[in-house]
Coordinates of C-alpha atoms in Angstrom, one line a residue:
M30 CA 96.6 96.3 105.6
T31 CA 94.0 98.8 106.9
L32 CA 92.1 100.2 109.8
A33 CA 89.1 98.1 110.9
N34 CA 87.9 100.7 113.2
P35 CA 89.2 104.0 112.1
K36 CA 87.2 105.5 115.3
A37 CA 88.9 103.6 117.6
F38 CA 92.1 104.5 116.3
F39 CA 91.8 108.2 116.6
D40 CA 90.1 107.9 119.7
R41 CA 93.1 106.4 120.8
V42 CA 95.5 109.5 119.3
R43 CA 93.1 111.7 121.0
G44 CA 93.4 110.0 124.1
S45 CA 97.2 109.9 124.2
D46 CA 100.2 112.6 124.5
L47 CA 100.0 112.9 120.8
L48 CA 97.6 115.1 119.0
G49 CA 94.6 115.2 121.5
P50 CA 92.3 116.1 123.1
T51 CA 91.2 117.0 119.8
L52 CA 91.9 117.0 116.2
T53 CA 91.9 119.3 113.5
P54 CA 91.0 118.5 110.2
S55 CA 94.4 118.8 108.6
E56 CA 95.7 116.4 111.2
V57 CA 92.8 114.0 110.4
A58 CA 93.8 114.5 106.9
G59 CA 97.5 114.0 107.5
C60 CA 97.2 110.8 109.5
N61 CA 94.9 109.2 106.8
A62 CA 97.1 110.0 103.8
I63 CA 100.2 108.2 105.7
L64 CA 97.5 105.3 106.4
T65 CA 97.0 105.2 102.7
A66 CA 100.1 105.1 101.8
C67 CA 101.6 102.8 104.2
D68 CA 98.5 100.2 103.3
G69 CA 100.1 96.6 103.1
W70 CA 102.8 97.6 105.9
P71 CA 103.0 95.6 109.4
V72 CA 101.9 97.7 112.1
A73 CA 105.4 98.7 113.8
Y74 CA 106.5 99.9 110.2
V75 CA 103.3 102.5 110.0
A76 CA 103.7 103.2 114.2
Y77 CA 107.5 104.5 113.2
A78 CA 106.1 106.3 110.1
L79 CA 103.5 108.3 111.9
A80 CA 105.9 109.1 114.5
T81 CA 108.7 110.3 111.9
A82 CA 105.9 112.5 110.3
Y83 CA 104.6 114.0 113.9
H84 CA 108.0 114.6 115.1
E85 CA 109.3 116.0 111.6
T86 CA 106.3 118.4 111.1
A87 CA 105.6 119.6 114.9
G88 CA 102.9 117.8 115.2
T89 CA 101.0 119.0 112.7
M90 CA 100.6 116.3 110.7
Q91 CA 101.1 118.1 107.1
P92 CA 104.1 118.3 105.2
I93 CA 106.4 121.2 105.6
K94 CA 109.0 123.4 103.5
E95 CA 112.2 123.6 104.7
R96 CA 112.9 126.6 107.2
G97 CA 116.0 129.1 106.9
G98 CA 115.2 131.4 104.0
E99 CA 116.8 131.6 100.4
E100 CA 120.3 132.8 101.4
Y101 CA 120.4 129.9 104.1
L102 CA 119.6 127.2 101.2
R103 CA 121.5 128.8 98.7
R104 CA 124.5 128.4 101.0
N105 CA 124.1 124.8 101.8
Y106 CA 122.7 123.4 98.4
D107 CA 123.6 125.6 95.8
V108 CA 126.1 125.7 93.0
T109 CA 127.1 128.7 94.1
G110 CA 127.1 128.2 97.8
R111 CA 130.1 126.6 100.5
D112 CA 130.1 123.4 99.1
P113 CA 129.8 123.5 95.2
A114 CA 131.3 119.9 94.4
R115 CA 128.3 118.3 96.9
A116 CA 125.8 120.6 95.0
R117 CA 126.9 119.0 91.5
K118 CA 127.4 115.3 93.1
M119 CA 123.7 115.6 94.1
G120 CA 122.3 117.2 91.2
N121 CA 122.0 120.7 92.0
A122 CA 123.8 122.1 88.9
E123 CA 122.6 125.5 88.3
P124 CA 122.3 128.5 90.0
G125 CA 119.2 128.6 92.3
D126 CA 118.7 124.6 92.5
G127 CA 119.4 125.0 96.4
V128 CA 116.2 126.8 97.1
R129 CA 114.5 124.8 94.0
Y130 CA 115.3 121.5 95.4
C131 CA 115.1 122.4 99.2
G132 CA 113.7 120.3 101.8
R133 CA 109.9 119.3 101.3
G134 CA 107.6 116.5 103.0
F135 CA 106.8 114.5 105.8
V136 CA 110.3 113.7 105.6
Q137 CA 112.7 116.4 104.1
L138 CA 113.5 115.3 100.3
T139 CA 116.4 117.0 99.4
W140 CA 118.6 117.5 96.3
F141 CA 117.5 117.2 92.5
V142 CA 119.0 113.4 92.6
N143 CA 116.8 112.3 95.2
Y144 CA 113.9 114.3 93.6
Q145 CA 114.3 112.7 90.5
R146 CA 114.0 109.5 92.0
A147 CA 110.9 110.6 93.9
A148 CA 109.7 111.2 90.2
R149 CA 111.0 107.9 88.4
E150 CA 109.4 106.1 91.4
L151 CA 105.8 107.8 91.8
G152 CA 105.3 108.8 87.8
E153 CA 104.7 112.5 89.4
P154 CA 106.7 115.5 87.6
I155 CA 108.3 116.2 90.8
T156 CA 111.6 117.7 89.5
A157 CA 109.4 120.2 87.1
N158 CA 107.2 121.1 89.9
P159 CA 109.1 120.4 93.1
D160 CA 106.0 121.6 95.5
L161 CA 104.5 118.9 94.5
A162 CA 106.6 117.1 97.2
M163 CA 104.3 119.2 99.3
R164 CA 101.0 117.2 98.6
P165 CA 100.0 114.9 101.6
D166 CA 99.2 111.9 99.6
I167 CA 102.4 112.3 97.8
A168 CA 104.7 113.6 100.6
A169 CA 103.2 110.2 102.2
K170 CA 104.2 107.8 99.1
I171 CA 107.8 109.6 99.2
M172 CA 108.0 108.8 103.0
R173 CA 107.0 105.4 102.7
L174 CA 109.7 104.7 99.8
G175 CA 112.3 106.5 101.7
M176 CA 112.0 104.4 104.8
G177 CA 111.4 101.3 103.7
E178 CA 114.2 101.3 100.6
G179 CA 116.7 103.7 102.6
W180 CA 116.9 106.9 100.9
F181 CA 117.4 109.0 103.7
T182 CA 120.7 107.3 105.1
G183 CA 121.1 103.7 103.3
R184 CA 119.5 102.3 106.2
K185 CA 115.7 100.5 105.9
L186 CA 113.0 99.9 108.4
A187 CA 113.3 96.2 107.8
S188 CA 116.6 96.7 109.5
F189 CA 115.4 97.5 112.7
L190 CA 111.8 96.8 113.0
P191 CA 109.3 93.1 113.2
A192 CA 107.5 92.3 109.5
A193 CA 105.1 90.9 112.5
G194 CA 103.8 91.8 115.4
R195 CA 104.8 94.7 117.7
A196 CA 107.8 96.4 118.1
T197 CA 109.8 97.6 121.3
R198 CA 111.2 100.9 122.5
G199 CA 114.3 99.6 121.8
Q200 CA 113.7 98.9 118.3
F201 CA 111.8 102.0 117.8
T202 CA 114.7 103.7 119.2
K203 CA 117.4 102.1 117.0
A204 CA 115.1 103.1 114.0
R205 CA 115.9 106.1 113.8
A206 CA 119.3 105.6 111.9
I207 CA 117.1 105.7 108.9
I208 CA 116.4 108.9 109.2
N209 CA 119.0 111.1 111.5
G210 CA 121.3 109.2 113.0
A211 CA 120.2 109.3 117.1
D212 CA 119.0 112.4 117.3
K213 CA 115.5 112.7 119.2
A214 CA 115.6 109.1 119.3
E215 CA 114.1 108.0 122.5
K216 CA 111.5 110.7 122.1
I217 CA 110.4 109.3 118.9
A218 CA 110.6 105.9 120.0
Q219 CA 107.6 106.7 122.7
E220 CA 105.3 108.6 120.2
A221 CA 106.2 105.4 118.0
L222 CA 104.8 103.1 120.6
D223 CA 102.0 105.3 121.1
F224 CA 100.6 105.2 117.6
Q225 CA 101.4 101.7 117.8
D226 CA 98.9 101.1 120.6
A227 CA 96.4 103.5 118.5
L228 CA 96.8 101.1 115.4
T229 CA 96.5 98.2 117.6
A230 CA 93.1 99.5 119.0
G231 CA 92.1 100.6 115.5
G232 CA 92.8 96.7 114.4
W233 CA 95.1 97.7 111.7
Y234 CA 95.8 94.7 109.6

């Protein structure tokens, strides 16, 4: 699946409350990276991926690195932090791994075991070079795999969204469970509806 009419898609995005009234080159590039990674997905899945990226990146449509500073990351994810047992379980076995394998991407990829899984499935040396998860094409592929296979919470898009046709507001609201429970679920659902309209206008097929 792809866009039959990219101009119509971006015109609709500009005319919505999302990225309009103008689009920066980086916003367009981020959208295109996600659209490319989502080739073959139904329209509702792609709309929710775009909306998730829009929310998680504060509207920039570019991968981001987790904020908070090295002490925050050490405390939360490192074997020298507040929960060394969890750090070891998640593969952060060496001092410094909490900073090394902090959250990156369109959806935050965190912990060594998740970087290792992404490296294995994508065939990219992400464990050796974690900043590769900041590259838009790789970040978009990680998001597709994670949302499609249930990496983040154990829940998958297929559990909430239709494999054909448009999703409803209620379906998009429930889909937030694949990323972060119900946090901002209704806001992201509206953004997914807007992106779904834009994809439909662009002839996603």
